[in-house]
Tab-separated table of C-alpha atoms and ligand atoms in Angstrom:
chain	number	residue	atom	x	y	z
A	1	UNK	CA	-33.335	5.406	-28.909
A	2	UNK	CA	-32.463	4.361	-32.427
A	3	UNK	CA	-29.925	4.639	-34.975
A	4	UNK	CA	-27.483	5.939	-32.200
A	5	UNK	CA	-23.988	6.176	-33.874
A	6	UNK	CA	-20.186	7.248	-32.772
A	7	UNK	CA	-21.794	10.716	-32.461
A	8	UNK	CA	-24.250	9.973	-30.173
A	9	UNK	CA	-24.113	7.029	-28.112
A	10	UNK	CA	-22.283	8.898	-25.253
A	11	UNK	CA	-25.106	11.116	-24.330
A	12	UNK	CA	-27.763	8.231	-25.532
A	13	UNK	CA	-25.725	6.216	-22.564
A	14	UNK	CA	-26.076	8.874	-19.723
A	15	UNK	CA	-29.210	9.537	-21.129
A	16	UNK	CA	-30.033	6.053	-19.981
A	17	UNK	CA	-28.568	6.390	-16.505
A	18	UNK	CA	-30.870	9.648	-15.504
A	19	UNK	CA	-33.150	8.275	-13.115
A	20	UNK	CA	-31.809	5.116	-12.026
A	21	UNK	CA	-29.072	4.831	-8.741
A	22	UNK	CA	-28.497	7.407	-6.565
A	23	UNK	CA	-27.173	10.968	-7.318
A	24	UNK	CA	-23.364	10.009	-5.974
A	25	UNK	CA	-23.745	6.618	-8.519
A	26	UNK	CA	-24.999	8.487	-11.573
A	27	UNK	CA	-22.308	11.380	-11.067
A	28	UNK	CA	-19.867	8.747	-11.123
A	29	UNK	CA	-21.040	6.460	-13.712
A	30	UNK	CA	-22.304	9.639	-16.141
A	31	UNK	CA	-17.879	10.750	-16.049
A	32	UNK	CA	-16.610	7.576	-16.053
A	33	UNK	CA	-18.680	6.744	-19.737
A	34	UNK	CA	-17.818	10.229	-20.766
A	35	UNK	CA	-13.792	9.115	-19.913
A	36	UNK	CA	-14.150	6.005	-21.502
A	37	UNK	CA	-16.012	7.074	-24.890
A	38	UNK	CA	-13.473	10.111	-24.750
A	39	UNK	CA	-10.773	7.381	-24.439
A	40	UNK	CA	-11.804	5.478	-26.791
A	41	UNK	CA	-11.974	8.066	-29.616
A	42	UNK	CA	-9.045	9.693	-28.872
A	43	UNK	CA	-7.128	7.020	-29.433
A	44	UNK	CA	-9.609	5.320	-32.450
A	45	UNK	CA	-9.735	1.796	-30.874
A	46	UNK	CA	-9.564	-0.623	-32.924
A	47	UNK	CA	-11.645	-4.698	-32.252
A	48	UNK	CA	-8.852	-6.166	-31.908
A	49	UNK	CA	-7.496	-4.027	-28.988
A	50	UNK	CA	-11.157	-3.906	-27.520
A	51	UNK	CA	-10.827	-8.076	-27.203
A	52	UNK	CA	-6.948	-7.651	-25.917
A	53	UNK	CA	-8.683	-5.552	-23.227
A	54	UNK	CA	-11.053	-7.956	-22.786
A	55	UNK	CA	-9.119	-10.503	-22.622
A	56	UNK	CA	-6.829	-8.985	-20.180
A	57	UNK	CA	-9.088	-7.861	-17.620
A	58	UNK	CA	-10.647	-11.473	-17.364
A	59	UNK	CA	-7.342	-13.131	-16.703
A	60	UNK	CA	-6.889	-10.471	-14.232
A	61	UNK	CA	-10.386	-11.667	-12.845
A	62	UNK	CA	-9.469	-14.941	-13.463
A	63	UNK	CA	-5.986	-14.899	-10.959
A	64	UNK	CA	-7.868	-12.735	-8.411
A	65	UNK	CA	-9.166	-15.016	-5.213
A	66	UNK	CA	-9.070	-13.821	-1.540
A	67	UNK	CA	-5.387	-14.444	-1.421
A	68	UNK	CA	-4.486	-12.369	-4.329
A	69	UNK	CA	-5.746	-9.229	-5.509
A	70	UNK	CA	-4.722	-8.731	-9.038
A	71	UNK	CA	-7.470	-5.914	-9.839
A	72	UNK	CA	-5.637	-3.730	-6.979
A	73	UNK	CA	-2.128	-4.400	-8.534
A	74	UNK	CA	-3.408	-3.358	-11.892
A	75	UNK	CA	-4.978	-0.300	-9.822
A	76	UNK	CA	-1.329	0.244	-8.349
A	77	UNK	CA	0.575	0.080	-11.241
A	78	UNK	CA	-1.744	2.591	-13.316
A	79	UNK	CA	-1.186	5.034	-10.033
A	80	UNK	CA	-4.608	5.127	-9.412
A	81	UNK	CA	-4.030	4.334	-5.827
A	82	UNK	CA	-1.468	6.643	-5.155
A	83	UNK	CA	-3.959	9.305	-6.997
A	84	UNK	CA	-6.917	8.195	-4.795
A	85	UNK	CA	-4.565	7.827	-1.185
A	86	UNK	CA	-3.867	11.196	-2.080
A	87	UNK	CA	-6.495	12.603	-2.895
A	88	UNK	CA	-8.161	11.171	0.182
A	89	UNK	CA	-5.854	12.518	2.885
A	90	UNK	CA	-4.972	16.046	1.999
A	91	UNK	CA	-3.299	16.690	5.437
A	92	UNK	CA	-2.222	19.923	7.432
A	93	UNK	CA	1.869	20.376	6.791
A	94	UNK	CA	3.718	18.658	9.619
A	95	UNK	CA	1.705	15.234	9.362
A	96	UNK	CA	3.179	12.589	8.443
A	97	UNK	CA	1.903	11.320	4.820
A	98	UNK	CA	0.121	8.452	4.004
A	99	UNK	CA	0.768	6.116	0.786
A	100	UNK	CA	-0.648	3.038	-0.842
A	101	UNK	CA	-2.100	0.247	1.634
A	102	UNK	CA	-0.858	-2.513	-0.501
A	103	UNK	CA	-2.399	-6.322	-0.921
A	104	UNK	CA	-0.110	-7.566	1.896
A	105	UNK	CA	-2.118	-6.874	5.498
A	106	UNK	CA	-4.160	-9.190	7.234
A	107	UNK	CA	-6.596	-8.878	9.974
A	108	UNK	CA	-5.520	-11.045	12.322
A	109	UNK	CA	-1.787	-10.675	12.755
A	110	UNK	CA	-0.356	-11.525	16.672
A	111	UNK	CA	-0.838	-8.766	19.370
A	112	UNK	CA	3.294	-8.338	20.889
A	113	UNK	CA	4.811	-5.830	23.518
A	114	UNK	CA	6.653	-3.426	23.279
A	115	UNK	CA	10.637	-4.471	22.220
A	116	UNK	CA	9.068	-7.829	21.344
A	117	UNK	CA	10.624	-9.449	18.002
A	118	UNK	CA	7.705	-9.047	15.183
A	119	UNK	CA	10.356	-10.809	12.854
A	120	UNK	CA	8.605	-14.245	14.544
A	121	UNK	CA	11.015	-16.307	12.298
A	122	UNK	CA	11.487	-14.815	9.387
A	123	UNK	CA	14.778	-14.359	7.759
A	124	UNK	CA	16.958	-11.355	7.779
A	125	UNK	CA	19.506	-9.114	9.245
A	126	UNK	CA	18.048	-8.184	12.844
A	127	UNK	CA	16.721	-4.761	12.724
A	128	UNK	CA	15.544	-2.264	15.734
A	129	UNK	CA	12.731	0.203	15.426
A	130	UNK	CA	12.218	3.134	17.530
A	131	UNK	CA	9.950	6.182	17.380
A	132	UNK	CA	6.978	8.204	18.617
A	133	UNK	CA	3.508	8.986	17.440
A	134	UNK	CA	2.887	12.863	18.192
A	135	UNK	CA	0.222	14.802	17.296
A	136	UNK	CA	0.483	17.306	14.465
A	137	UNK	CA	0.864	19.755	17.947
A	138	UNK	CA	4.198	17.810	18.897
A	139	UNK	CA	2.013	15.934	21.415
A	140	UNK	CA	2.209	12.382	22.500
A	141	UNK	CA	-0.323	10.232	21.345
A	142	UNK	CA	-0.848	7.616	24.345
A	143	UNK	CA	-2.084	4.141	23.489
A	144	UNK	CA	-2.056	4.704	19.690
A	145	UNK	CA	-2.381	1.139	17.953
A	146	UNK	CA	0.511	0.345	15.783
A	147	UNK	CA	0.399	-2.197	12.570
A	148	UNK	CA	3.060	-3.267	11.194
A	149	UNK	CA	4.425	-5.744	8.200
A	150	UNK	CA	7.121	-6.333	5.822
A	151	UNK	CA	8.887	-8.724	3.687
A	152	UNK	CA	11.716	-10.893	4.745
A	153	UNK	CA	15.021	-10.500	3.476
A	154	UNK	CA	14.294	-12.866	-0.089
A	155	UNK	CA	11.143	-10.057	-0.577
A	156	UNK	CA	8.474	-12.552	0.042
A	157	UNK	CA	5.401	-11.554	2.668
A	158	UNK	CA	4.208	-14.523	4.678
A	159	UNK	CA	1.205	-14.559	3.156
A	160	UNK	CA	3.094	-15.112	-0.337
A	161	UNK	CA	4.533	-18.724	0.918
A	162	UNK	CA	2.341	-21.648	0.789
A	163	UNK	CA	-0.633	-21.942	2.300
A	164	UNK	CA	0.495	-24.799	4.325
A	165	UNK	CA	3.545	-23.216	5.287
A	166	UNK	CA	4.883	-22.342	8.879
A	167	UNK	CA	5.603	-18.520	7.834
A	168	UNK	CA	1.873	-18.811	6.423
A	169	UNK	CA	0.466	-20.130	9.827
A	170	UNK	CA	2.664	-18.359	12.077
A	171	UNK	CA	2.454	-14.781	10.981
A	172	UNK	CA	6.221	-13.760	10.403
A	173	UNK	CA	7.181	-9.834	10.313
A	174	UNK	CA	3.836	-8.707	11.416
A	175	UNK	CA	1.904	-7.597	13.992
A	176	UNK	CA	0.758	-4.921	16.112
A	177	UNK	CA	1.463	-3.299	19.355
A	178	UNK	CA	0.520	-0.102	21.152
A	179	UNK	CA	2.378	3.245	21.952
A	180	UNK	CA	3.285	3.865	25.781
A	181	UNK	CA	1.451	7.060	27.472
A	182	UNK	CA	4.353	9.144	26.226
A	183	UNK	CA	4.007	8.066	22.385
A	184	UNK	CA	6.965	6.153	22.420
A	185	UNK	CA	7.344	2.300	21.138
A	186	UNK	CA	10.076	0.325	20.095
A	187	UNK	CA	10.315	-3.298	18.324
A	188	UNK	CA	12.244	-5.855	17.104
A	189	UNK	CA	12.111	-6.730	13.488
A	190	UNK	CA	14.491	-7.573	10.478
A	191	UNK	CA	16.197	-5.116	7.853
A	192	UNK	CA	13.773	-4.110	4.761
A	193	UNK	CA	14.597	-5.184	1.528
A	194	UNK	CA	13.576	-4.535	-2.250
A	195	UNK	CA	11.009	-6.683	-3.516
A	196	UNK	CA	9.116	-6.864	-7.222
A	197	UNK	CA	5.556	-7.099	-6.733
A	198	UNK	CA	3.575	-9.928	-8.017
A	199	UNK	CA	4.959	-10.192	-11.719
A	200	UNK	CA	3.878	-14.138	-12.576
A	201	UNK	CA	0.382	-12.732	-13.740
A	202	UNK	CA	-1.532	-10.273	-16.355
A	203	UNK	CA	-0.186	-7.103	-14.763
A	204	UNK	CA	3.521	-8.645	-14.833
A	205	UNK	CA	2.879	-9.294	-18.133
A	206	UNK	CA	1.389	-5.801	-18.677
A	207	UNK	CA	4.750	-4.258	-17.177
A	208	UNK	CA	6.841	-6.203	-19.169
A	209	UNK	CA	5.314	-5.254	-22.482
A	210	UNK	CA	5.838	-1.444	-20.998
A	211	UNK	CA	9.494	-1.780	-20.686
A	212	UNK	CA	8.649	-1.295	-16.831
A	213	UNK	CA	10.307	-3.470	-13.983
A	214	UNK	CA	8.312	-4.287	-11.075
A	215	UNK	CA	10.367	-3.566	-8.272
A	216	UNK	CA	9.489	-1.522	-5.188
A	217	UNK	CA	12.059	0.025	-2.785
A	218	UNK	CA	12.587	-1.594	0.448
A	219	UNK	CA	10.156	-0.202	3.048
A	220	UNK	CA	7.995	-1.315	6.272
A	221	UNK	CA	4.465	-1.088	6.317
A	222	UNK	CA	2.848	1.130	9.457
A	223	UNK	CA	-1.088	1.587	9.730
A	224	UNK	CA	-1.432	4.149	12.857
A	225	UNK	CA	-4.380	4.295	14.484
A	226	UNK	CA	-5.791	6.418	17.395
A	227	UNK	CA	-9.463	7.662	18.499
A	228	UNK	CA	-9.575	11.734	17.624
A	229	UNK	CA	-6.993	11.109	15.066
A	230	UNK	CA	-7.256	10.180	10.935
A	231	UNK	CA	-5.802	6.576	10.372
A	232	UNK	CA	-2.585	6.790	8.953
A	233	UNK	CA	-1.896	4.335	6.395
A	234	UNK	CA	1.991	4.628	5.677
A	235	UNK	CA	5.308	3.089	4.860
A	236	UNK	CA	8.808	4.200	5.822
A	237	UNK	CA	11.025	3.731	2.555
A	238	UNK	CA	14.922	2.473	3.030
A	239	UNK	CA	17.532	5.338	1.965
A	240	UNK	CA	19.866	4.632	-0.348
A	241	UNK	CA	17.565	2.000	-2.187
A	242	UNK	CA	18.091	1.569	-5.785
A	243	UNK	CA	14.385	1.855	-6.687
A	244	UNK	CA	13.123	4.623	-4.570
A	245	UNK	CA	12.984	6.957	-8.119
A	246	UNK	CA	10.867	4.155	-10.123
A	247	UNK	CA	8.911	2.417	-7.399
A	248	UNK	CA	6.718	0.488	-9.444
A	249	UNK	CA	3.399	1.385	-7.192
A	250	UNK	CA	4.827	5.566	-7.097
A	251	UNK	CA	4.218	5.460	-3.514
A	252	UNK	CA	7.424	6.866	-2.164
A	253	UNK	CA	7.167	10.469	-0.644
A	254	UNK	CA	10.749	12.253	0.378
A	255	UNK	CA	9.496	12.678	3.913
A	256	UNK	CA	8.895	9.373	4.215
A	257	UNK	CA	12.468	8.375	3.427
A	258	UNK	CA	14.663	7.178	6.543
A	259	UNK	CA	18.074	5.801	7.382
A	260	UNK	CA	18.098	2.024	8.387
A	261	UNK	CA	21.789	2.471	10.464
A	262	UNK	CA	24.300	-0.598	9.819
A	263	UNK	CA	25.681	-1.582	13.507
A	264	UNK	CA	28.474	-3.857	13.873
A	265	UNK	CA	27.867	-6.470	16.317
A	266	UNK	CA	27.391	-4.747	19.948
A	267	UNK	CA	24.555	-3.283	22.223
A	268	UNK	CA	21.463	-3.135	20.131
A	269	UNK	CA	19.354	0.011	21.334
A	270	UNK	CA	17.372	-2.201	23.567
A	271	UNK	CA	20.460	-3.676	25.747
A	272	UNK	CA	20.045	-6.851	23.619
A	273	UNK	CA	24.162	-7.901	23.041
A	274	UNK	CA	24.307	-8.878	19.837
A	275	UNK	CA	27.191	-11.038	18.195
A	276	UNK	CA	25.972	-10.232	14.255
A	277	UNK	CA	25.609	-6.692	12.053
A	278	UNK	CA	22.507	-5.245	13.131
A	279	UNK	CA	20.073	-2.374	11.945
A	280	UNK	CA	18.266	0.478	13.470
A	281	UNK	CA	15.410	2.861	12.483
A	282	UNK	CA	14.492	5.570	14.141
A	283	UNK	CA	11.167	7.338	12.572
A	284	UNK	CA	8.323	9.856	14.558
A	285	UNK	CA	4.844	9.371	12.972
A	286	UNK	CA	2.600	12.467	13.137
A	287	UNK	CA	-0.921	11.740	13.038
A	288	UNK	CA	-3.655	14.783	11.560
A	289	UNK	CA	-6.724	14.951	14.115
A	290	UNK	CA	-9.610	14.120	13.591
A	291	UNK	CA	-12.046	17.607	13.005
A	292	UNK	CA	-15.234	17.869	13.424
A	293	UNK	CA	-15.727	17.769	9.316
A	294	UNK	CA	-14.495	14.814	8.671
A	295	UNK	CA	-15.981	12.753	11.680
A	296	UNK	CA	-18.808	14.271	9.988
A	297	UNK	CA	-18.304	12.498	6.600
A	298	UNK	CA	-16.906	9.346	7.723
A	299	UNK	CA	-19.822	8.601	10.139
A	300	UNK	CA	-21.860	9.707	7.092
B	1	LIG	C1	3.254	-3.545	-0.932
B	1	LIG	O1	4.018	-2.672	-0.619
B	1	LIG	O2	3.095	-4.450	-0.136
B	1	LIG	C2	2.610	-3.524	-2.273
B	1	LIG	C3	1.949	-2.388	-2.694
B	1	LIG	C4	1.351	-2.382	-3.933
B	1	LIG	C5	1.412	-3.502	-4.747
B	1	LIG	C6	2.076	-4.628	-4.319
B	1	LIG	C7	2.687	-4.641	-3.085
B	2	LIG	FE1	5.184	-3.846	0.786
């Protein structure tokens, strides 16, 4: 391989990728150089914006630790996620549909009960939740495992306060708890609010020089889980909010749009008498079961 020029170093490159890896790796390796030299071309890049790229990618490597994920922001805000979420759970109509997982979840968020208050301290407007997860049949799911997190009414997620900080320690507006036998399960949380994503860094930076904001429509985070049944990853979006045309991330989906209800102080759905304006959201999850096929390919 000499004297390889614009003309052919894209097939000298795949050319050098034909019996190394696996056949999965070189597929994916062989279109991603053919993307990139096509890229690349198309849009004659010049040094300079090769070393801005450069650059840019190893501040976003530089910001990235365990706590913060800047590579799956930058992922986010390109809507690769929402291409590869989607492309990932093609579901039967009637299910409910998933959308992007988001940096914010961690492992080992507090087990609670059912009509327990997830909110564990964190500040906002009381809010109740009520639903069921059915199968795509209308049937209950018994016993399904339900995760859920969300910001607190000034759009931070615990996990975004300091490290030494009570909300960090104590795990405030998340958890999980499990469906009754009939599918039902109700909690007590606080009302959703609109938050920007983490802007302080090269993909805030990135938006800003794109003329885009980086705001994301209030909504609370649900991961669904069941045996038979595909894991839902999903959030229910706030109607009414402001950003639910531009999310910054493009995860919204119409059907997963619902009515937080303003109450005036009163009997909360739970019998709880409360003395302040409360919320309440009422949503049904509908999980896709599991077929044979796809058991198939995730067990591999
Ligand atoms: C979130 O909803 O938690 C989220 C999703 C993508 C990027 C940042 C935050
Ligand atoms: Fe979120």
């Amino acid at each position: 391989m000499k004297n390889i020029d614009e003309n052919t170093i894209t097939q000298a490159v795949i050319a050098a990728m034909r019996d190394g890896g696996n056949a999965r790796l070189r597929k994916v390796m062989n279109s991603l150089v053919q993307h990139l030299h096509a890229f690349a071309r198309e849009v004659e890049l010049t040094e300079d914006e090769w070393d801005q790229a450069i650059r840019f990618l190893t501040a976003v490597g530089h910001i990235t630790d365990d706590k913060r994920q800047e590579f799956i922001l930058l992922s986010d805000v390109l809507g690769l996620s929402t291409l590869v979420t989607a492309q990932n759970h093609r579901k039967p109509a009637g299910c409910t549909e998933a959308t992007v997982f988001g940096p914010f979840f961690v492992d080992d968020a507090p087990a609670y009960q059912s009509g327990d208050d997830i909110a564990n301290g964190a500040s906002g407007s009381p809010c109740f939740v009520t639903g069921r997860v059915l199968s795509v049949d209308g049937s209950p799911v018994a016993s399904a495992r339900i995760d859920v997190w969300q910001s607190d009414e000034e759009g931070f997620y615990d996990v975004q306060r300091p490290p030494e900080s009570a909300a960090t320690a104590e795990h405030r507006a998340r958890g999980w708890l499990r469906a009754a036998h009939d599918g039902s399960f109700h909690f007590r949380s606080i009302l959703a609010e609109a938050y920007p994503i983490p802007h302080d860094g090269p993909v805030g930076q990135l938006l800003e020089a794109l003329g885009r904001h980086p705001w994301r429509p209030a909504h609370l985070h649900f991961m669904i889980t069941a045996p038979g049944y595909e894991k839902l990853v999903t959030h229910i979006f706030r109607d009414g909010d402001q950003y639910l045309d531009s999310d910054a991330v493009f995860g919204v989906r119409t059907s997963l749009i619902a009515p937080w209800i303003r109450h005036e102080p009163g009997v909360a759905p739970d019998g709880t008498v409360m003395d302040e304006v409360f919320y309440s959201l009422q949503y049904d999850f509908v999980l896709n079961p599991a077929d044979a096929t796809h058991q198939h390919a995730r067990n591999g």
